[in-house]
């Protein structure tokens, strides 16, 4: 319950903050020039705004969250029921009812009345300040909320013998108020909240005088043209990447060469776009089936150096392969990456230290491939289509079953010349098994036996453990039993798997993968995780999760069991999480989505 108490009080703090903001909106207004009918939030914010987040209809976002089917599932949990039966929560509800009675409306309507039209949050680089602007078309209803909350807050302060919580802070004929560390003001239909006096003055100056603002910045104008529109997204965000890049360069945090090959492989192409793009945008959409965020940045193929052709392909047309068919698949990552080209371009992509490490790896790995150069002869023999697959394991032999059950993982690649390379791959794999046995014997690990068997139209060089009766008892439950390294060869596919079962499954399922859509709509990179399978894997390891919870958090067993139970329950509410990276002639788009479980 300690966790839920913390979560509960975080909610209380958030609710109190909202109440404070509403009370701060209770700002008597003096005569001032009326706002221009076309005046938008971007016209009030400075051109140096680094982050602009716009919620076109805050009421719709609030409805999407409060009316989502997940809410009922959360409220049905024992943890939620326990958290909402505490004396603290009941006391909060009592105060909330008083507030609602005073306002003549419930809390949700009160919040919606102060932000039903538009809500904008900005962060300014020059002043290092944040600002919130809330627009309401029904000013009379907003003023009713304002006056009611103001009366309650001032009354509470008077009852406690405290000073008026509102300190007048006039500026150019407008009265702003200081509340705690923030400043508040009413600008026509806009409600202003900021933590920075200088930023507040800039917003008021733009309100009264107009002039250059974020709305006149060329990159913002271009970004606004790509906005999906009020009805297509619940929230839209913008950031001038050029400003972020200049700041990083000044602080010597922008590197032209990578020091981590894995990071380069994952995001090298994205960094090449960020090195040139003027801005990036994001939009959020939520319905009862899915929540999705799309991040988009302008891109030109010419921005990437020839060294990064390995990432996007010639003219930026490289696309990921369709995922393989696998039983109990937990996750799949497919991508276009030409590893041979990346290795060959190491001098341009990586710093000196990393180049030296890659050169050493090239020499060391060559010993497993009959003296061939790893980068040129081995990686160069692969096509750019790459896939990593993870799947839940089942253990048929209880005497060789680990206590902690890990998923099997496989690397799937394609050979340019299968007839030539398959024998080399098989020989290299058998050498690797022998080397593993030598190292394992020194540490008392069970030995592996490699056997080749035909599976469908291909073959698998699979391993199993050699265990006598004494070893079965002595070594039962070892984590080693998660791994039976195996090699699969079918068609042009080369499959290196951590388990024999997954290798056989992938070889047997070769050719059963769904046909991908046209190359024009296929992503450069795609990743998916099946949250139902993740639930099953965690359930397989429930005892270990409870023990880990007790050790790390100091919980007793009942507390740990409740937290693990909640985690497993939450995973049943979701179906799948996906990530896709699309690159075309004019843009780079990263899409993250979570799909809800069917009712």
Coordinates of C-alpha atoms in Angstrom, one line a residue:
X1 CA 0.0 0.0 0.0
X2 CA 3.0 2.3 0.4
X3 CA 3.2 2.7 -3.3
X4 CA -0.5 3.5 -3.6
X5 CA -0.3 6.0 -0.8
X6 CA 2.4 7.8 -2.7
X7 CA 0.4 7.7 -5.9
X8 CA -2.8 8.9 -4.1
X9 CA -1.0 11.9 -2.6
X10 CA 0.5 12.7 -6.0
X11 CA -3.1 12.9 -7.3
X12 CA -4.1 15.1 -4.3
X13 CA -1.2 17.4 -5.1
X14 CA -2.2 17.6 -8.8
X15 CA -5.8 18.3 -7.8
X16 CA -4.6 21.0 -5.4
X17 CA -2.5 22.6 -8.2
X18 CA -5.5 22.7 -10.5
X19 CA -7.5 24.3 -7.7
X20 CA -4.8 26.9 -7.2
X21 CA -4.6 27.7 -10.9
X22 CA -8.4 28.1 -11.0
X23 CA -8.2 30.4 -8.0
X24 CA -5.4 32.3 -9.6
X25 CA -7.6 32.9 -12.6
X26 CA -9.8 35.0 -10.2
X27 CA -8.1 38.2 -11.3
X28 CA -10.1 41.4 -11.4
X29 CA -9.6 43.0 -14.8
X30 CA -9.2 46.7 -15.5
X31 CA -10.0 48.3 -18.8
X32 CA -7.7 47.3 -21.6
X33 CA -7.7 47.2 -25.3
X34 CA -9.8 44.2 -26.5
X35 CA -8.0 41.2 -27.9
X36 CA -7.9 41.0 -31.6
X37 CA -10.5 38.5 -32.9
X38 CA -7.8 36.6 -34.7
X39 CA -5.4 36.7 -31.8
X40 CA -4.0 33.1 -31.3
X41 CA -1.8 31.8 -28.6
X42 CA 1.2 31.7 -30.9
X43 CA 0.8 35.5 -31.4
X44 CA 1.2 36.0 -27.7
X45 CA 4.3 33.8 -27.2
X46 CA 7.8 35.0 -28.0
X47 CA 9.7 33.8 -31.1
X48 CA 12.3 32.2 -28.8
X49 CA 9.7 29.6 -27.6
X50 CA 11.4 26.2 -27.5
X51 CA 8.4 24.0 -26.8
X52 CA 4.8 24.7 -27.9
X53 CA 2.1 22.3 -26.9
X54 CA -1.4 22.9 -28.1
X55 CA -4.6 21.1 -27.0
X56 CA -7.2 22.5 -29.4
X57 CA -10.2 21.3 -27.3
X58 CA -9.1 20.5 -23.7
X59 CA -12.6 19.2 -22.9
X60 CA -12.2 16.5 -25.6
X61 CA -8.9 15.4 -24.1
X62 CA -10.4 15.3 -20.6
X63 CA -13.3 13.3 -21.9
X64 CA -11.0 10.9 -23.7
X65 CA -9.2 10.2 -20.5
X66 CA -12.1 10.1 -18.0
X67 CA -14.4 8.1 -20.2
X68 CA -11.9 5.6 -21.6
X69 CA -12.8 1.9 -20.9
X70 CA -9.5 1.6 -19.0
X71 CA -10.9 3.8 -16.3
X72 CA -13.5 1.2 -15.3
X73 CA -10.8 -1.5 -15.2
X74 CA -8.6 0.6 -13.0
X75 CA -11.4 1.4 -10.6
X76 CA -12.3 -2.3 -10.3
X77 CA -8.9 -3.2 -8.9
X78 CA -8.5 -3.9 -5.2
X79 CA -5.6 -1.4 -5.0
X80 CA -7.8 1.4 -6.3
X81 CA -10.6 0.5 -3.9
X82 CA -8.2 0.5 -1.0
X83 CA -6.7 3.9 -2.0
X84 CA -10.1 5.5 -2.2
X85 CA -11.3 4.2 1.1
X86 CA -8.7 5.9 3.2
X87 CA -9.5 8.8 5.6
X88 CA -7.3 11.1 3.5
X89 CA -9.2 10.4 0.3
X90 CA -12.6 10.7 2.0
X91 CA -11.5 14.1 3.5
X92 CA -10.5 15.3 0.1
X93 CA -13.9 14.2 -1.4
X94 CA -15.6 16.2 1.4
X95 CA -13.7 19.4 0.6
X96 CA -14.3 18.8 -3.1
X97 CA -18.1 18.6 -2.5
X98 CA -18.0 21.9 -0.7
X99 CA -16.2 23.5 -3.6
X100 CA -18.7 22.1 -6.1
X101 CA -21.6 23.3 -4.0
X102 CA -20.2 26.8 -3.8
X103 CA -19.6 26.8 -7.6
X104 CA -23.0 25.3 -8.4
X105 CA -21.3 22.7 -10.7
X106 CA -19.2 19.6 -10.4
X107 CA -15.4 19.8 -10.6
X108 CA -15.2 18.5 -14.2
X109 CA -17.5 21.2 -15.5
X110 CA -15.6 23.8 -13.6
X111 CA -12.3 22.8 -15.2
X112 CA -13.9 22.5 -18.6
X113 CA -15.4 26.0 -18.3
X114 CA -11.9 27.5 -17.9
X115 CA -10.3 25.6 -20.8
X116 CA -13.0 24.3 -23.1
X117 CA -11.8 26.2 -26.2
X118 CA -8.0 25.9 -26.2
X119 CA -5.1 25.1 -23.9
X120 CA -1.5 26.0 -24.8
X121 CA 1.7 25.4 -22.8
X122 CA 5.0 27.0 -23.9
X123 CA 8.6 27.0 -22.7
X124 CA 10.8 30.0 -23.6
X125 CA 14.5 29.5 -24.2
X126 CA 15.4 33.2 -23.6
X127 CA 13.7 33.7 -20.3
X128 CA 13.9 30.0 -19.2
X129 CA 10.2 30.4 -18.3
X130 CA 7.1 28.4 -18.8
X131 CA 3.6 29.7 -19.6
X132 CA 0.1 28.3 -19.7
X133 CA -2.7 29.9 -21.7
X134 CA -6.3 28.8 -21.4
X135 CA -9.0 30.2 -23.7
X136 CA -12.7 30.0 -23.0
X137 CA -15.4 31.3 -25.3
X138 CA -17.9 31.5 -22.4
X139 CA -16.3 34.2 -20.3
X140 CA -19.4 34.5 -18.0
X141 CA -19.2 30.9 -17.0
X142 CA -15.4 31.2 -16.5
X143 CA -15.9 34.3 -14.3
X144 CA -18.4 32.4 -12.2
X145 CA -15.8 29.7 -11.5
X146 CA -13.1 32.3 -11.0
X147 CA -15.1 34.2 -8.4
X148 CA -16.3 31.1 -6.6
X149 CA -12.9 29.6 -6.2
X150 CA -11.4 33.0 -5.3
X151 CA -13.9 33.4 -2.5
X152 CA -13.2 30.0 -1.1
X153 CA -9.4 30.4 -1.1
X154 CA -9.5 33.8 0.5
X155 CA -12.0 32.6 3.1
X156 CA -9.8 29.7 4.0
X157 CA -6.8 32.0 4.4
X158 CA -8.8 34.4 6.6
X159 CA -10.0 31.5 8.8
X160 CA -6.4 30.4 9.3
X161 CA -5.3 34.0 10.1
X162 CA -3.2 34.1 7.0
X163 CA -2.7 37.1 4.6
X164 CA -4.5 37.5 1.3
X165 CA -3.0 34.9 -1.0
X166 CA -3.2 37.3 -3.9
X167 CA -0.5 40.0 -4.3
X168 CA -1.3 42.6 -6.9
X169 CA 1.5 43.0 -9.6
X170 CA 0.3 45.7 -12.0
X171 CA 1.9 46.0 -15.5
X172 CA 0.9 48.4 -18.3
X173 CA -2.6 49.0 -16.9
X174 CA -3.3 45.3 -16.4
X175 CA -3.4 43.8 -12.9
X176 CA -1.6 40.5 -12.6
X177 CA -1.4 38.7 -9.3
X178 CA 1.3 36.8 -7.7
X179 CA 0.3 33.5 -6.1
X180 CA 3.2 31.5 -4.5
X181 CA 5.9 31.4 -7.2
X182 CA 3.6 32.1 -10.1
X183 CA 2.0 35.1 -11.8
X184 CA -1.6 35.1 -13.2
X185 CA -3.6 37.5 -15.3
X186 CA -6.7 37.6 -17.5
X187 CA -6.2 38.8 -21.1
X188 CA -9.5 39.0 -22.7
X189 CA -10.6 35.4 -23.3
X190 CA -7.2 34.1 -22.3
X191 CA -6.2 33.1 -18.8
X192 CA -2.4 33.4 -18.3
X193 CA -0.3 31.5 -15.8
X194 CA 3.5 31.8 -15.8
X195 CA 6.4 31.0 -13.4
X196 CA 8.6 33.8 -14.9
X197 CA 7.8 37.6 -14.6
X198 CA 9.8 38.5 -17.7
X199 CA 8.0 36.0 -19.8
X200 CA 4.6 37.2 -18.5
X201 CA 5.5 40.7 -19.5
X202 CA 6.4 39.6 -23.0
X203 CA 3.0 37.8 -23.4
X204 CA 1.2 41.0 -22.2
X205 CA 3.2 43.2 -24.5
X206 CA 2.2 40.9 -27.5
X207 CA -1.4 41.0 -26.3
X208 CA -1.5 44.8 -26.2
X209 CA 0.9 45.7 -29.1
X210 CA 1.2 42.7 -31.4
X211 CA 4.5 42.5 -33.2
X212 CA 6.9 39.7 -34.0
X213 CA 6.1 36.5 -32.1
X214 CA 6.2 32.8 -32.4
X215 CA 3.4 33.1 -35.0
X216 CA 5.8 35.0 -37.3
X217 CA 8.7 32.6 -37.1
X218 CA 9.2 30.9 -40.5
X219 CA 9.7 27.4 -39.0
X220 CA 6.5 27.7 -37.0
X221 CA 4.6 28.9 -40.0
X222 CA 5.9 25.9 -42.0
X223 CA 5.1 23.5 -39.2
X224 CA 1.6 24.8 -38.7
X225 CA 0.8 23.9 -42.3
X226 CA 1.5 20.3 -41.4
X227 CA -0.9 20.3 -38.5
X228 CA -3.5 17.5 -38.8
X229 CA -6.3 19.9 -37.7
X230 CA -8.4 20.2 -34.6
X231 CA -10.5 17.1 -35.2
X232 CA -7.6 14.8 -36.1
X233 CA -5.5 15.1 -32.9
X234 CA -6.2 15.8 -29.3
X235 CA -2.8 17.6 -28.9
X236 CA -0.2 19.1 -31.2
X237 CA 3.4 20.1 -30.3
X238 CA 6.2 21.9 -32.0
X239 CA 9.9 22.5 -31.3
X240 CA 12.5 24.4 -33.4
X241 CA 15.2 21.7 -33.8
X242 CA 17.5 24.3 -35.1
X243 CA 17.5 26.1 -31.8
X244 CA 18.1 22.8 -29.9
X245 CA 21.0 22.0 -32.3
X246 CA 22.6 25.4 -31.8
X247 CA 22.4 25.1 -28.1
X248 CA 23.9 21.6 -28.1
X249 CA 26.7 22.8 -30.4
X250 CA 27.5 25.7 -28.0
X251 CA 27.7 23.2 -25.1
X252 CA 29.8 20.8 -27.1
X253 CA 27.2 18.1 -26.9
X254 CA 26.6 17.7 -30.6
X255 CA 28.9 15.0 -32.0
X256 CA 29.7 14.5 -35.7
X257 CA 30.9 11.0 -35.0
X258 CA 29.4 8.2 -32.9
X259 CA 31.2 6.4 -30.0
X260 CA 28.7 3.5 -29.8
X261 CA 28.0 1.2 -32.8
X262 CA 24.7 0.0 -31.4
X263 CA 23.4 3.6 -31.0
X264 CA 24.5 4.4 -34.5
X265 CA 22.7 1.4 -35.8
X266 CA 19.5 2.3 -34.0
X267 CA 19.3 6.1 -34.5
X268 CA 22.1 7.1 -36.8
X269 CA 19.7 8.0 -39.6
X270 CA 17.5 10.0 -37.3
X271 CA 20.5 12.0 -36.1
X272 CA 21.5 12.8 -39.7
X273 CA 18.0 14.3 -40.1
X274 CA 18.2 16.2 -36.8
X275 CA 21.5 17.6 -38.0
X276 CA 19.7 19.6 -40.7
X277 CA 15.9 19.8 -40.1
X278 CA 14.5 23.1 -38.9
X279 CA 11.8 21.8 -36.7
X280 CA 9.8 18.8 -35.5
X281 CA 6.2 18.3 -34.6
X282 CA 4.1 15.7 -32.7
X283 CA 0.5 14.9 -32.4
X284 CA -1.5 12.7 -30.0
X285 CA -4.7 10.8 -30.7
X286 CA -6.6 8.6 -28.3
X287 CA -9.7 6.4 -28.8
X288 CA -11.0 3.4 -27.0
X289 CA -9.0 1.1 -29.2
X290 CA -5.6 2.9 -29.4
X291 CA -3.4 5.7 -28.2
X292 CA -0.9 7.0 -30.8
X293 CA 1.9 9.6 -30.9
X294 CA 3.3 10.7 -34.3
X295 CA 6.6 12.7 -34.4
X296 CA 7.5 14.2 -37.7
X297 CA 10.4 16.2 -39.0
X298 CA 11.2 17.6 -42.5
X299 CA 13.8 15.6 -44.3
X300 CA 15.7 15.6 -47.6
X301 CA 17.7 12.6 -48.8
X302 CA 20.6 14.9 -49.6
X303 CA 21.0 15.7 -45.9
X304 CA 22.4 12.2 -45.2
X305 CA 26.0 11.6 -46.1
X306 CA 26.8 8.7 -48.4
X307 CA 28.1 6.9 -45.2
X308 CA 24.6 6.7 -44.0
X309 CA 23.3 5.0 -47.1
X310 CA 23.5 1.9 -44.9
X311 CA 20.6 3.2 -42.9
X312 CA 18.1 4.6 -45.5
X313 CA 19.3 2.8 -48.7
X314 CA 20.0 4.4 -52.0
X315 CA 17.8 7.6 -52.4
X316 CA 16.3 6.8 -49.0
X317 CA 14.2 4.0 -50.3
X318 CA 15.3 1.2 -47.9
X319 CA 12.4 -0.6 -46.2
X320 CA 12.2 -3.2 -43.5
X321 CA 11.2 -6.8 -44.3
X322 CA 7.9 -8.4 -43.3
X323 CA 8.2 -10.0 -39.8
X324 CA 8.6 -13.8 -39.7
X325 CA 5.9 -16.1 -38.5
X326 CA 6.8 -17.4 -35.0
X327 CA 4.7 -19.1 -32.3
X328 CA 4.2 -17.3 -29.0
X329 CA 6.1 -14.3 -30.5
X330 CA 6.8 -11.7 -27.8
X331 CA 8.5 -9.1 -30.0
X332 CA 9.7 -8.5 -33.5
X333 CA 12.1 -5.8 -34.7
X334 CA 12.6 -5.5 -38.5
X335 CA 14.8 -2.9 -40.2
X336 CA 16.7 -1.9 -43.3
X337 CA 20.4 -1.7 -42.2
X338 CA 23.3 -2.6 -44.5
X339 CA 25.8 -3.8 -41.9
X340 CA 28.5 -4.3 -44.5
X341 CA 28.3 -0.7 -45.7
X342 CA 28.2 0.6 -42.1
X343 CA 31.4 -1.4 -41.2
X344 CA 33.1 -0.1 -44.4
X345 CA 32.2 3.5 -43.5
X346 CA 33.5 3.2 -39.9
X347 CA 36.2 5.9 -40.6
X348 CA 33.5 8.5 -41.2
X349 CA 30.8 7.3 -38.8
X350 CA 32.9 6.6 -35.6
X351 CA 35.5 8.3 -33.5
X352 CA 39.1 7.0 -33.4
X353 CA 38.6 4.9 -30.3
X354 CA 35.6 3.1 -31.7
X355 CA 37.4 2.6 -35.0
X356 CA 40.2 0.8 -33.1
X357 CA 37.7 -1.4 -31.3
X358 CA 36.0 -2.3 -34.6
X359 CA 39.3 -3.1 -36.2
X360 CA 40.2 -5.5 -33.3
X361 CA 36.8 -7.1 -33.5
X362 CA 37.3 -7.6 -37.2
X363 CA 40.5 -9.6 -36.5
X364 CA 39.1 -11.5 -33.5
X365 CA 35.9 -12.6 -35.2
X366 CA 37.7 -13.6 -38.4
X367 CA 39.0 -16.6 -36.4
X368 CA 35.5 -18.0 -36.3
X369 CA 35.0 -17.6 -40.0
X370 CA 37.9 -19.5 -41.4
X371 CA 40.1 -16.4 -41.7
X372 CA 37.6 -14.3 -43.6
X373 CA 37.4 -10.6 -42.8
X374 CA 34.3 -10.2 -40.7
X375 CA 33.2 -6.8 -42.0
X376 CA 33.9 -7.3 -45.7
X377 CA 33.4 -11.0 -46.3
X378 CA 30.8 -11.9 -43.6
X379 CA 28.7 -8.8 -43.1
X380 CA 29.2 -7.9 -46.8
X381 CA 27.5 -11.3 -47.7
X382 CA 24.3 -10.2 -46.0
X383 CA 21.4 -8.2 -47.6
X384 CA 20.2 -5.1 -45.7
X385 CA 17.0 -6.8 -44.3
X386 CA 17.4 -7.5 -40.6
X387 CA 15.0 -9.0 -38.1
X388 CA 15.2 -9.7 -34.4
X389 CA 12.6 -12.0 -32.9
X390 CA 11.8 -12.9 -29.3
X391 CA 9.3 -15.6 -28.2
X392 CA 8.1 -17.2 -25.1
X393 CA 9.8 -20.5 -24.3
X394 CA 8.1 -23.8 -23.2
X395 CA 10.3 -26.3 -21.4
X396 CA 9.4 -29.9 -22.2
X397 CA 12.1 -31.4 -19.9
X398 CA 11.5 -30.5 -16.2
X399 CA 15.0 -31.6 -15.2
X400 CA 16.5 -28.9 -17.6
X401 CA 14.1 -26.1 -16.7
X402 CA 15.5 -22.8 -15.4
X403 CA 14.1 -21.1 -12.3
X404 CA 14.1 -17.8 -14.2
X405 CA 12.5 -18.3 -17.6
X406 CA 13.8 -16.0 -20.3
X407 CA 12.3 -15.6 -23.8
X408 CA 14.2 -17.0 -26.8
X409 CA 15.8 -14.5 -29.1
X410 CA 16.9 -14.9 -32.7
X411 CA 18.6 -12.8 -35.4
X412 CA 17.3 -13.4 -38.9
X413 CA 19.3 -12.2 -41.9
X414 CA 19.4 -12.9 -45.6
X415 CA 22.4 -14.2 -47.6
X416 CA 23.2 -12.8 -51.0
X417 CA 24.7 -16.1 -52.1
X418 CA 23.2 -18.9 -49.9
X419 CA 24.9 -21.7 -51.7
X420 CA 28.3 -20.2 -51.1
X421 CA 27.8 -18.9 -47.6
X422 CA 25.7 -21.5 -45.8
X423 CA 28.6 -24.0 -45.4
X424 CA 30.8 -21.3 -43.9
X425 CA 28.0 -20.3 -41.5
X426 CA 27.5 -23.8 -40.4
X427 CA 31.2 -24.5 -39.8
X428 CA 31.5 -21.2 -37.9
X429 CA 28.6 -22.0 -35.7
X430 CA 30.0 -25.4 -34.8
X431 CA 33.3 -23.8 -33.9
X432 CA 31.4 -21.4 -31.7
X433 CA 29.6 -24.3 -29.9
X434 CA 33.0 -25.9 -29.3
X435 CA 34.5 -22.7 -27.9
X436 CA 31.4 -22.3 -25.6
X437 CA 31.8 -25.8 -24.3
X438 CA 35.5 -25.2 -23.5
X439 CA 34.7 -22.0 -21.5
X440 CA 31.7 -23.7 -19.9
X441 CA 33.6 -26.7 -18.7
X442 CA 36.0 -24.4 -16.8
X443 CA 33.0 -23.0 -14.9
X444 CA 31.1 -26.2 -14.3
X445 CA 28.4 -25.4 -16.9
X446 CA 26.5 -28.2 -18.6
X447 CA 27.9 -29.2 -22.0
X448 CA 26.2 -28.7 -25.3
X449 CA 25.8 -31.3 -28.1
X450 CA 25.2 -30.0 -31.6
X451 CA 23.0 -32.1 -34.0
X452 CA 21.9 -31.3 -37.5
X453 CA 18.3 -32.1 -38.6
X454 CA 16.1 -31.4 -41.6
X455 CA 13.1 -29.1 -40.9
X456 CA 10.7 -28.4 -43.7
X457 CA 12.7 -27.0 -46.6
X458 CA 15.7 -26.1 -44.4
X459 CA 17.8 -27.4 -41.7
X460 CA 18.7 -26.6 -38.1
X461 CA 22.0 -27.2 -36.3
X462 CA 20.5 -27.4 -32.8
X463 CA 22.1 -28.0 -29.4
X464 CA 20.9 -29.9 -26.4
X465 CA 22.4 -30.4 -22.9
X466 CA 24.4 -33.5 -22.0
X467 CA 23.4 -34.3 -18.5
X468 CA 23.8 -37.5 -16.5
X469 CA 21.5 -38.3 -13.5
X470 CA 23.8 -36.6 -11.0
X471 CA 24.1 -33.5 -13.0
X472 CA 20.3 -33.3 -13.5
X473 CA 19.9 -33.0 -9.7
X474 CA 22.9 -30.9 -9.1
X475 CA 22.4 -28.3 -11.8
X476 CA 18.6 -28.2 -11.9
X477 CA 17.2 -24.7 -12.3
X478 CA 20.3 -23.1 -13.7
X479 CA 19.8 -20.1 -15.9
X480 CA 21.9 -21.8 -18.6
X481 CA 18.9 -24.0 -19.5
X482 CA 17.3 -20.9 -21.1
X483 CA 19.9 -21.2 -23.9
X484 CA 20.3 -23.9 -26.5
X485 CA 22.1 -22.0 -29.2
X486 CA 21.1 -23.1 -32.7
X487 CA 21.5 -22.2 -36.3
X488 CA 18.7 -22.3 -38.9
X489 CA 19.3 -22.2 -42.7
X490 CA 16.3 -22.1 -45.1
X491 CA 16.3 -20.5 -48.5
X492 CA 18.4 -17.3 -48.3
X493 CA 17.7 -17.0 -44.5
X494 CA 20.4 -17.2 -41.9
X495 CA 18.9 -17.6 -38.4
X496 CA 21.1 -17.4 -35.3
X497 CA 18.9 -18.3 -32.3
X498 CA 19.4 -18.5 -28.5
X499 CA 17.2 -21.6 -28.5
X500 CA 16.7 -24.7 -30.6
X501 CA 12.9 -24.4 -30.4
X502 CA 12.8 -20.9 -31.8
X503 CA 15.2 -21.8 -34.6
X504 CA 13.1 -24.8 -35.6
X505 CA 9.9 -22.6 -35.5
X506 CA 11.4 -19.9 -37.7
X507 CA 12.7 -22.4 -40.3
X508 CA 9.4 -24.3 -40.3
X509 CA 7.5 -21.0 -40.7
X510 CA 9.7 -19.6 -43.4
X511 CA 7.6 -18.3 -46.3
X512 CA 4.5 -18.0 -44.0
X513 CA 5.1 -14.3 -43.2
X514 CA 2.4 -12.0 -44.3
X515 CA 3.1 -10.2 -47.6
X516 CA 4.2 -6.6 -46.8
X517 CA 2.4 -3.6 -48.3
X518 CA 3.9 -1.8 -51.2
X519 CA 7.4 -0.5 -50.6
X520 CA 6.0 3.1 -50.7
X521 CA 4.2 2.6 -47.4
X522 CA 6.5 0.1 -45.7
X523 CA 8.6 1.5 -42.8
X524 CA 12.3 1.8 -42.6
X525 CA 12.2 0.3 -39.1
X526 CA 9.3 -1.5 -37.3
X527 CA 9.0 -2.9 -33.8
X528 CA 6.1 -4.6 -32.1
X529 CA 5.7 -6.2 -28.7
X530 CA 2.8 -8.5 -27.8
X531 CA 1.8 -7.5 -24.3
X532 CA -0.3 -10.6 -23.8
X533 CA 2.7 -12.8 -24.3
X534 CA 4.7 -10.5 -22.0
X535 CA 2.0 -11.1 -19.4
X536 CA 2.5 -14.9 -19.8
X537 CA 6.2 -14.6 -19.5
X538 CA 6.0 -12.6 -16.3
X539 CA 3.4 -15.0 -15.0
X540 CA 5.9 -17.8 -15.7
X541 CA 8.3 -15.9 -13.4
X542 CA 5.8 -14.8 -10.8
X543 CA 7.7 -16.3 -7.8
X544 CA 10.9 -14.5 -8.9
X545 CA 9.1 -11.2 -9.4
X546 CA 7.7 -11.4 -5.9
X547 CA 11.1 -12.2 -4.4
X548 CA 12.7 -9.3 -6.3
X549 CA 10.0 -6.9 -5.2
X550 CA 10.6 -7.9 -1.6
X551 CA 14.4 -7.4 -1.9
X552 CA 14.3 -4.1 -3.8
X553 CA 11.4 -2.4 -2.1
X554 CA 11.5 -4.0 1.3
X555 CA 7.9 -5.1 1.1
X556 CA 6.5 -8.1 2.9
X557 CA 5.2 -11.0 0.9
X558 CA 1.5 -9.9 0.8
X559 CA 2.5 -6.4 -0.4
X560 CA 4.8 -7.8 -3.1
X561 CA 2.1 -10.2 -4.2
X562 CA -0.4 -7.4 -4.6
X563 CA 2.0 -5.3 -6.7
X564 CA 2.8 -8.2 -9.0
X565 CA -0.8 -9.1 -9.3
X566 CA -1.6 -5.5 -10.3
X567 CA 1.2 -5.5 -12.9
X568 CA -0.1 -8.7 -14.5
X569 CA -3.7 -7.4 -14.5
X570 CA -2.6 -4.2 -16.2
X571 CA -1.0 -6.1 -19.0
X572 CA -4.3 -7.9 -19.7
X573 CA -5.8 -4.5 -20.4
X574 CA -3.4 -3.9 -23.3
X575 CA -2.8 -5.9 -26.5
X576 CA 0.2 -4.6 -28.4
X577 CA 2.7 -1.7 -28.5
X578 CA 4.3 -0.7 -31.8
X579 CA 6.9 1.6 -33.2
X580 CA 7.5 2.5 -36.8
X581 CA 10.0 4.8 -38.5
X582 CA 9.0 6.0 -42.0
X583 CA 11.3 7.9 -44.3
X584 CA 10.2 9.5 -47.6
X585 CA 11.4 12.3 -49.9
X586 CA 10.2 15.1 -47.6
X587 CA 9.8 13.8 -44.1
X588 CA 10.9 11.4 -41.3
X589 CA 8.0 10.1 -39.1
X590 CA 8.2 8.1 -35.9
X591 CA 4.9 6.6 -34.8
X592 CA 4.4 5.0 -31.4
X593 CA 1.1 3.3 -30.6
X594 CA -0.5 1.2 -27.9
X595 CA -3.4 -0.9 -28.8
X596 CA -6.0 -1.8 -26.1
X597 CA -7.2 -5.3 -25.5
X598 CA -10.6 -6.2 -26.9
X599 CA -13.4 -6.1 -24.4

